[in-house]
Amino acid sequence: MNIFQTVERQSNVLPEKYRNMAVDELEDRVKAIKNKLGSKLFIPCHHYQKDEVVQFADATGDSLKLAQLSEENREAEHIVFCGVHFMAETAEILTAKNQNVYLPDMRAGCSMADMADMFQTERAWTKLVELFGETILPLTYVNSTAAIKSFVGQHGGATVTSSNAAKMLKWAFNQKQRILFLPDQHLGRNTAFHLGVGLDEMAVWNPITDELEFDGAAEKVKVILWKGHCSVHENFTAQNVADIRMNYPTMKIIVHPECKREVVELSDMAGSTNYIIEAIRNAEIGSSWAIGTEMNLVKRMIKQHPDKHIMSLNPHMCPCLTMNRIDLPHLAWCLESIEQGSNMNKINVAENDAKYAKLALERMLAHV
Ligand code: 13P
Ligand code: SF4
């Protein structure tokens, strides 16, 4: 995100009256607009959202499911996306021209998506093509800007989510010898390792120094990992795993693949948000679990499964702060603005970016 986009996103500030409104009143206002707009309104919600928002969701899901639902829904005129900016952008790209997508707080970005911008990506590509010729295919985690998705689409690549990263990496290796994986080094490394690519066949592209970090001979490189990460999942450590093993020897540890390689390695299971939810749902009554993912979701699973012993892998974990920017006051404000005909908080994607970003997303959606 550049400085102008940051300023633009920050200019839509929640009016004072919503800040001071009682919870009951905010909830009544949301219910009233939902009743009035009926199927003209669709509220998709990511699993990392707060309960005060999730209670009004028409659908909940991980990023893959929400992308699929956005593509399928042709009925809603207004899609109020409760998640972060890249998810709302994805919905905007996949929906029809007469559908509008809104994000209740435009400041709900994603620190990982902000770790790869177009200038860095163009520079990286030039250098990597100099080094490896036409042997590279770019893949990007959906946690990236529309511009990055567009770049990837234009170069024959596709998007991935944590649910289908392995499938998409296999697809990519059928096209080219090497993969550039943006912007999450951990998802890229964990997925490639799971598919049998050695750690000594993976290099890291550092977008700050514009250098390839790799010890061996360049021709050995199969996967080039962009040096980005999730500031939430990076907070799970090998020490957290060791503490659980010591204090709760029979507890199972399950983590998201945005966690570092060593954490995934030491855990019992690793998989996408949806995989974690299903694993806990299907777990034996009385079983105990330490979960390495976002805290709003972990807290919800603790509530939903009182028959299982569940805790966060890191006892000092916080929720994703940008996901948390979407709260009940912002939801009520956004819905009332829509009702009053305002286009505030509407997501716009430049046509040029949308065209190829859509291609990258469609290549992914065709493989799930
Ligand atoms: P998934 O929903 O694909 O598991 O992604 C997790 C995440 O970090 C979303 O921001
Ligand atoms: Fe971004 Fe991580 Fe928050 Fe997901 S959990 S929105 S990847 S910072």
Short mmCIF file of C-alpha atoms and ligand atoms in Angstrom, two decimals:
data_model
loop_
_atom_site.label_atom_id
_atom_site.label_comp_id
_atom_site.label_asym_id
_atom_site.label_seq_id
_atom_site.Cartn_x
_atom_site.Cartn_y
_atom_site.Cartn_z
CA MET A 1 0.00 0.00 0.00
CA ASN A 2 1.46 3.39 -0.90
CA ILE A 3 1.16 6.57 1.19
CA PHE A 4 -1.80 7.89 -0.84
CA GLN A 5 -3.76 4.67 -0.38
CA THR A 6 -2.97 4.75 3.34
CA VAL A 7 -4.26 8.31 3.66
CA GLU A 8 -7.34 7.47 1.56
CA ARG A 9 -8.13 4.45 3.71
CA GLN A 10 -7.76 6.48 6.86
CA SER A 11 -10.01 9.32 5.76
CA ASN A 12 -13.21 7.36 6.40
CA VAL A 13 -13.30 7.60 10.16
CA LEU A 14 -16.12 6.18 12.29
CA PRO A 15 -18.45 9.05 13.32
CA GLU A 16 -18.58 9.82 17.03
CA LYS A 17 -22.25 8.80 17.41
CA TYR A 18 -21.45 5.15 16.57
CA ARG A 19 -18.57 5.11 19.04
CA ASN A 20 -20.89 6.10 21.86
CA MET A 21 -23.91 3.99 20.91
CA ALA A 22 -25.05 1.20 23.25
CA VAL A 23 -24.50 -2.37 22.03
CA ASP A 24 -28.26 -3.09 22.00
CA GLU A 25 -28.93 -0.14 19.77
CA LEU A 26 -26.12 -1.02 17.39
CA GLU A 27 -27.42 -4.59 17.15
CA ASP A 28 -30.98 -3.38 16.54
CA ARG A 29 -29.79 -1.11 13.75
CA VAL A 30 -27.88 -3.93 12.05
CA LYS A 31 -30.89 -6.28 12.36
CA ALA A 32 -33.25 -3.65 10.95
CA ILE A 33 -31.13 -3.10 7.83
CA LYS A 34 -30.60 -6.83 7.33
CA ASN A 35 -34.38 -7.33 7.46
CA LYS A 36 -35.03 -4.45 5.13
CA LEU A 37 -32.47 -5.38 2.47
CA GLY A 38 -33.03 -9.15 2.65
CA SER A 39 -31.18 -11.00 -0.13
CA LYS A 40 -29.96 -7.70 -1.61
CA LEU A 41 -27.43 -7.73 1.22
CA PHE A 42 -24.78 -10.41 1.84
CA ILE A 43 -22.41 -10.37 4.82
CA PRO A 44 -19.52 -12.86 4.45
CA CYS A 45 -17.31 -13.15 7.53
CA HIS A 46 -13.84 -14.61 7.94
CA HIS A 47 -13.37 -17.02 10.85
CA TYR A 48 -10.94 -14.57 12.50
CA GLN A 49 -13.64 -11.93 13.01
CA LYS A 50 -14.98 -11.00 16.44
CA ASP A 51 -18.16 -12.71 17.71
CA GLU A 52 -19.98 -9.36 17.84
CA VAL A 53 -19.64 -9.27 14.03
CA VAL A 54 -19.88 -13.02 13.27
CA GLN A 55 -23.37 -13.13 14.82
CA PHE A 56 -24.61 -11.16 11.78
CA ALA A 57 -22.79 -13.21 9.13
CA ASP A 58 -24.74 -14.72 6.24
CA ALA A 59 -21.76 -17.03 5.72
CA THR A 60 -18.54 -17.71 7.57
CA GLY A 61 -15.47 -19.25 6.04
CA ASP A 62 -11.74 -19.28 5.43
CA SER A 63 -10.34 -17.23 2.59
CA LEU A 64 -10.95 -19.97 0.01
CA LYS A 65 -14.58 -20.49 0.93
CA LEU A 66 -15.25 -16.75 1.01
CA ALA A 67 -13.68 -16.33 -2.44
CA GLN A 68 -15.86 -19.16 -3.78
CA LEU A 69 -19.00 -17.70 -2.21
CA SER A 70 -18.24 -14.28 -3.65
CA GLU A 71 -17.92 -15.79 -7.11
CA GLU A 72 -21.18 -17.75 -6.77
CA ASN A 73 -23.38 -15.00 -5.31
CA ARG A 74 -25.12 -13.09 -8.11
CA GLU A 75 -28.12 -11.96 -6.06
CA ALA A 76 -26.73 -9.48 -3.56
CA GLU A 77 -26.34 -5.86 -4.65
CA HIS A 78 -24.35 -5.05 -1.53
CA ILE A 79 -21.64 -7.33 -0.15
CA VAL A 80 -20.38 -6.12 3.21
CA PHE A 81 -17.16 -8.03 3.70
CA CYS A 82 -16.15 -8.67 7.28
CA GLY A 83 -12.51 -9.58 6.93
CA VAL A 84 -9.46 -7.67 5.73
CA HIS A 85 -8.83 -5.51 2.68
CA PHE A 86 -7.33 -8.15 0.37
CA MET A 87 -10.35 -10.40 0.96
CA ALA A 88 -12.80 -7.63 0.08
CA GLU A 89 -10.70 -6.82 -3.00
CA THR A 90 -10.88 -10.48 -4.04
CA ALA A 91 -14.66 -10.42 -3.64
CA GLU A 92 -14.87 -7.22 -5.70
CA ILE A 93 -12.83 -8.80 -8.51
CA LEU A 94 -14.95 -11.97 -8.57
CA THR A 95 -18.40 -10.36 -8.37
CA ALA A 96 -20.44 -8.87 -11.20
CA LYS A 97 -20.28 -5.18 -12.20
CA ASN A 98 -23.67 -4.39 -10.63
CA GLN A 99 -22.57 -5.73 -7.24
CA ASN A 100 -20.76 -3.49 -4.75
CA VAL A 101 -18.34 -4.74 -2.13
CA TYR A 102 -17.73 -2.74 1.06
CA LEU A 103 -15.25 -3.06 3.90
CA PRO A 104 -16.67 -1.63 7.17
CA ASP A 105 -13.28 -0.16 8.13
CA MET A 106 -10.91 0.69 5.28
CA ARG A 107 -7.98 0.51 7.72
CA ALA A 108 -8.46 -3.26 8.07
CA GLY A 109 -5.39 -4.18 6.05
CA CYS A 110 -3.04 -7.15 6.39
CA SER A 111 0.58 -6.65 7.41
CA MET A 112 1.59 -9.67 5.33
CA ALA A 113 -0.10 -8.36 2.16
CA ASP A 114 1.75 -5.07 2.71
CA MET A 115 5.11 -6.90 2.63
CA ALA A 116 5.09 -7.17 -1.19
CA ASP A 117 4.52 -4.09 -3.32
CA MET A 118 4.63 -3.75 -7.10
CA PHE A 119 7.94 -1.89 -7.25
CA GLN A 120 9.64 -4.58 -5.21
CA THR A 121 8.00 -7.33 -7.23
CA GLU A 122 9.00 -5.85 -10.60
CA ARG A 123 12.59 -5.42 -9.37
CA ALA A 124 12.68 -8.97 -8.03
CA TRP A 125 11.28 -10.40 -11.25
CA THR A 126 13.86 -8.60 -13.40
CA LYS A 127 16.71 -9.94 -11.29
CA LEU A 128 15.29 -13.45 -11.01
CA VAL A 129 14.70 -13.71 -14.76
CA GLU A 130 18.31 -12.55 -15.30
CA LEU A 131 19.43 -15.36 -13.01
CA PHE A 132 17.04 -18.17 -13.98
CA GLY A 133 15.74 -17.20 -17.43
CA GLU A 134 12.15 -18.20 -18.31
CA THR A 135 12.05 -21.05 -15.81
CA ILE A 136 9.99 -19.34 -13.09
CA LEU A 137 6.23 -19.27 -12.48
CA PRO A 138 4.88 -16.84 -9.85
CA LEU A 139 2.27 -17.92 -7.30
CA THR A 140 0.79 -15.59 -4.76
CA TYR A 141 -1.04 -16.30 -1.55
CA VAL A 142 -4.43 -14.52 -1.75
CA ASN A 143 -3.09 -12.44 1.15
CA SER A 144 -1.70 -9.94 -1.36
CA THR A 145 -2.85 -6.80 -3.15
CA ALA A 146 -4.85 -6.87 -6.39
CA ALA A 147 -1.78 -5.44 -8.16
CA ILE A 148 0.37 -8.41 -7.09
CA LYS A 149 -2.36 -10.86 -8.11
CA SER A 150 -2.51 -9.08 -11.45
CA PHE A 151 1.28 -9.36 -11.89
CA VAL A 152 1.07 -13.07 -11.17
CA GLY A 153 -1.88 -13.52 -13.56
CA GLN A 154 0.01 -11.73 -16.35
CA HIS A 155 2.98 -14.04 -15.91
CA GLY A 156 0.96 -17.24 -16.20
CA GLY A 157 0.64 -17.86 -12.45
CA ALA A 158 -2.20 -18.20 -9.99
CA THR A 159 -3.29 -17.36 -6.48
CA VAL A 160 -3.34 -19.92 -3.66
CA THR A 161 -4.97 -20.08 -0.25
CA SER A 162 -3.78 -22.06 2.74
CA SER A 163 -6.39 -24.72 1.86
CA ASN A 164 -5.14 -25.42 -1.65
CA ALA A 165 -1.48 -24.34 -1.60
CA ALA A 166 -0.21 -27.92 -2.12
CA LYS A 167 -2.53 -28.50 -5.06
CA MET A 168 -1.55 -25.20 -6.66
CA LEU A 169 2.17 -25.78 -6.11
CA LYS A 170 1.87 -29.14 -7.91
CA TRP A 171 -0.05 -27.40 -10.70
CA ALA A 172 2.70 -24.77 -10.94
CA PHE A 173 5.49 -27.38 -11.12
CA ASN A 174 3.69 -28.88 -14.11
CA GLN A 175 4.16 -25.57 -15.93
CA LYS A 176 7.65 -24.48 -14.93
CA GLN A 177 10.77 -25.71 -13.22
CA ARG A 178 10.84 -23.02 -10.50
CA ILE A 179 8.27 -21.20 -8.43
CA LEU A 180 8.37 -17.68 -6.99
CA PHE A 181 6.04 -17.80 -3.97
CA LEU A 182 4.72 -14.44 -2.67
CA PRO A 183 4.40 -13.02 -0.02
CA ASP A 184 4.43 -15.60 2.83
CA GLN A 185 7.73 -17.43 3.13
CA HIS A 186 6.32 -19.77 5.79
CA LEU A 187 3.29 -21.03 3.86
CA GLY A 188 5.55 -21.42 0.82
CA ARG A 189 8.26 -23.29 2.73
CA ASN A 190 5.88 -25.53 4.66
CA THR A 191 3.91 -26.44 1.54
CA ALA A 192 6.95 -27.09 -0.65
CA PHE A 193 8.58 -29.18 2.10
CA HIS A 194 5.37 -31.21 2.45
CA LEU A 195 5.58 -31.94 -1.30
CA GLY A 196 9.15 -33.19 -1.01
CA VAL A 197 11.17 -30.10 -1.97
CA GLY A 198 14.27 -30.00 0.24
CA LEU A 199 15.05 -26.96 2.38
CA ASP A 200 18.35 -26.82 0.48
CA GLU A 201 16.34 -26.33 -2.74
CA MET A 202 14.57 -23.23 -1.43
CA ALA A 203 15.97 -19.72 -1.62
CA VAL A 204 14.60 -16.57 0.00
CA TRP A 205 14.10 -13.33 -1.93
CA ASN A 206 14.75 -10.34 0.32
CA PRO A 207 12.72 -7.39 -1.07
CA ILE A 208 14.51 -4.90 1.17
CA THR A 209 18.05 -5.69 0.02
CA ASP A 210 16.96 -7.00 -3.43
CA GLU A 211 19.03 -10.09 -2.88
CA LEU A 212 18.53 -13.81 -3.17
CA GLU A 213 19.47 -15.46 0.12
CA PHE A 214 20.83 -18.88 -0.78
CA ASP A 215 24.01 -20.75 0.09
CA GLY A 216 24.26 -23.35 -2.69
CA ALA A 217 24.48 -23.25 -6.47
CA ALA A 218 21.67 -21.24 -8.13
CA GLU A 219 20.64 -24.06 -10.47
CA LYS A 220 19.60 -26.12 -7.43
CA VAL A 221 16.85 -23.65 -6.50
CA LYS A 222 13.29 -24.92 -7.03
CA VAL A 223 11.30 -22.54 -4.87
CA ILE A 224 12.01 -18.85 -4.28
CA LEU A 225 10.24 -17.67 -1.13
CA TRP A 226 9.35 -14.01 -0.73
CA LYS A 227 10.60 -12.80 2.65
CA GLY A 228 7.20 -11.94 4.12
CA HIS A 229 5.29 -13.33 7.06
CA CYS A 230 2.12 -13.07 9.13
CA SER A 231 2.75 -10.96 12.21
CA VAL A 232 0.19 -13.04 14.12
CA HIS A 233 1.34 -16.57 13.27
CA GLU A 234 5.03 -15.65 13.61
CA ASN A 235 4.38 -15.32 17.34
CA PHE A 236 4.12 -19.07 17.83
CA THR A 237 7.53 -20.42 18.76
CA ALA A 238 9.38 -23.69 19.27
CA GLN A 239 9.51 -22.74 22.96
CA ASN A 240 5.67 -22.63 23.04
CA VAL A 241 5.65 -26.19 21.68
CA ALA A 242 8.25 -27.31 24.24
CA ASP A 243 6.19 -25.75 27.08
CA ILE A 244 3.05 -27.60 26.00
CA ARG A 245 4.96 -30.89 25.67
CA MET A 246 6.31 -30.44 29.19
CA ASN A 247 3.11 -29.27 30.91
CA TYR A 248 0.52 -31.31 28.97
CA PRO A 249 2.27 -34.41 27.61
CA THR A 250 -0.87 -35.89 26.01
CA MET A 251 -2.06 -32.67 24.40
CA LYS A 252 -2.16 -32.54 20.56
CA ILE A 253 -0.68 -29.49 18.88
CA ILE A 254 -2.27 -28.23 15.67
CA VAL A 255 -1.01 -25.14 13.82
CA HIS A 256 -1.67 -23.01 10.73
CA PRO A 257 0.99 -23.27 7.95
CA GLU A 258 1.66 -19.54 8.27
CA CYS A 259 3.69 -20.58 11.36
CA LYS A 260 7.46 -20.93 11.05
CA ARG A 261 8.89 -24.20 9.71
CA GLU A 262 10.31 -25.28 13.09
CA VAL A 263 6.91 -24.83 14.77
CA VAL A 264 5.12 -26.86 12.08
CA GLU A 265 7.85 -29.51 12.30
CA LEU A 266 7.45 -29.90 16.06
CA SER A 267 3.62 -29.88 16.00
CA ASP A 268 1.38 -32.92 15.52
CA MET A 269 -0.74 -31.47 12.73
CA ALA A 270 -0.71 -28.44 10.44
CA GLY A 271 -3.32 -27.11 8.06
CA SER A 272 -5.50 -24.24 6.96
CA THR A 273 -8.08 -22.50 9.10
CA ASN A 274 -10.73 -24.85 7.78
CA TYR A 275 -8.56 -27.90 8.42
CA ILE A 276 -8.07 -26.82 12.05
CA ILE A 277 -11.81 -26.23 12.56
CA GLU A 278 -12.67 -29.65 11.12
CA ALA A 279 -9.95 -31.43 13.11
CA ILE A 280 -11.29 -30.00 16.38
CA ARG A 281 -14.91 -30.68 15.41
CA ASN A 282 -14.07 -34.33 14.66
CA ALA A 283 -11.78 -34.83 17.66
CA GLU A 284 -12.70 -37.27 20.41
CA ILE A 285 -14.67 -35.97 23.38
CA GLY A 286 -12.27 -35.28 26.22
CA SER A 287 -9.25 -34.80 23.92
CA SER A 288 -6.93 -31.83 24.55
CA TRP A 289 -5.58 -29.41 21.98
CA ALA A 290 -3.14 -26.51 21.77
CA ILE A 291 -3.95 -24.44 18.68
CA GLY A 292 -1.54 -22.20 16.82
CA THR A 293 -3.75 -19.75 15.00
CA GLU A 294 -5.61 -16.45 15.39
CA MET A 295 -7.09 -15.82 18.83
CA ASN A 296 -10.69 -14.85 17.97
CA LEU A 297 -11.03 -18.24 16.28
CA VAL A 298 -9.34 -20.13 19.12
CA LYS A 299 -11.64 -18.45 21.67
CA ARG A 300 -14.70 -19.36 19.56
CA MET A 301 -13.60 -23.00 19.34
CA ILE A 302 -13.10 -23.09 23.12
CA LYS A 303 -16.73 -21.90 23.51
CA GLN A 304 -18.11 -24.21 20.84
CA HIS A 305 -16.44 -27.35 22.23
CA PRO A 306 -16.88 -27.40 26.02
CA ASP A 307 -16.41 -31.19 25.84
CA LYS A 308 -12.76 -30.77 24.70
CA HIS A 309 -9.83 -29.12 26.43
CA ILE A 310 -8.61 -26.38 24.08
CA MET A 311 -6.07 -23.60 24.55
CA SER A 312 -3.84 -21.33 22.48
CA LEU A 313 -0.37 -22.68 21.75
CA ASN A 314 0.95 -19.30 22.91
CA PRO A 315 -0.69 -18.25 26.21
CA HIS A 316 0.10 -14.57 25.51
CA MET A 317 -1.40 -14.49 22.04
CA CYS A 318 -3.48 -11.53 20.81
CA PRO A 319 -6.08 -11.47 18.02
CA CYS A 320 -5.14 -10.15 14.56
CA LEU A 321 -5.34 -6.41 15.16
CA THR A 322 -6.38 -5.54 11.62
CA MET A 323 -9.13 -8.18 11.55
CA ASN A 324 -10.30 -6.64 14.82
CA ARG A 325 -10.79 -3.24 13.24
CA ILE A 326 -14.09 -4.58 11.93
CA ASP A 327 -16.36 -4.29 14.94
CA LEU A 328 -20.05 -3.80 15.63
CA PRO A 329 -19.97 0.04 15.44
CA HIS A 330 -18.20 -0.09 12.04
CA LEU A 331 -20.64 -2.70 10.76
CA ALA A 332 -23.67 -0.61 11.81
CA TRP A 333 -22.12 2.54 10.32
CA CYS A 334 -21.30 0.81 7.04
CA LEU A 335 -24.80 -0.65 6.68
CA GLU A 336 -26.51 2.65 7.47
CA SER A 337 -24.30 4.45 4.95
CA ILE A 338 -25.32 1.93 2.29
CA GLU A 339 -28.96 2.43 3.19
CA GLN A 340 -28.49 6.18 2.74
CA GLY A 341 -27.04 5.61 -0.72
CA SER A 342 -23.44 6.42 0.19
CA ASN A 343 -20.55 4.70 -1.58
CA MET A 344 -18.27 5.24 1.36
CA ASN A 345 -16.17 2.18 2.26
CA LYS A 346 -16.79 0.75 -1.21
CA ILE A 347 -13.90 -1.27 -2.61
CA ASN A 348 -12.60 -0.18 -6.01
CA VAL A 349 -10.04 -2.13 -7.97
CA ALA A 350 -8.35 -0.51 -10.98
CA GLU A 351 -9.65 -2.16 -14.15
CA ASN A 352 -6.16 -3.02 -15.30
CA ASP A 353 -5.39 -4.87 -12.09
CA ALA A 354 -8.81 -6.52 -11.91
CA LYS A 355 -8.48 -8.16 -15.34
CA TYR A 356 -5.33 -10.17 -14.64
CA ALA A 357 -5.97 -10.60 -10.92
CA LYS A 358 -9.22 -12.28 -11.92
CA LEU A 359 -7.30 -14.57 -14.25
CA ALA A 360 -4.98 -15.59 -11.39
CA LEU A 361 -7.96 -16.19 -9.08
CA GLU A 362 -9.87 -18.15 -11.73
CA ARG A 363 -6.86 -20.39 -12.33
CA MET A 364 -7.01 -21.23 -8.64
CA LEU A 365 -10.77 -21.65 -8.45
CA ALA A 366 -10.66 -24.03 -11.42
CA HIS A 367 -8.44 -26.37 -9.39
CA VAL A 368 -10.44 -26.67 -6.17
P1 13P B 1 -7.04 -18.88 5.60
O1 13P B 1 -8.39 -18.35 5.80
O2 13P B 1 -6.77 -19.19 4.15
O3 13P B 1 -6.68 -20.02 6.47
O4 13P B 1 -6.01 -17.69 5.90
C1 13P B 1 -5.62 -17.35 7.15
C2 13P B 1 -5.33 -15.92 7.25
O5 13P B 1 -4.35 -15.51 7.80
C3 13P B 1 -6.25 -14.98 6.69
O6 13P B 1 -5.74 -13.72 6.82
FE1 SF4 B 2 -2.81 -10.82 7.69
FE2 SF4 B 2 -1.93 -12.57 9.51
FE3 SF4 B 2 -3.97 -10.94 10.11
FE4 SF4 B 2 -4.29 -12.94 8.34
S1 SF4 B 2 -3.85 -13.14 10.50
S2 SF4 B 2 -5.00 -10.82 8.14
S3 SF4 B 2 -2.26 -12.97 7.36
S4 SF4 B 2 -1.84 -10.32 9.63
#
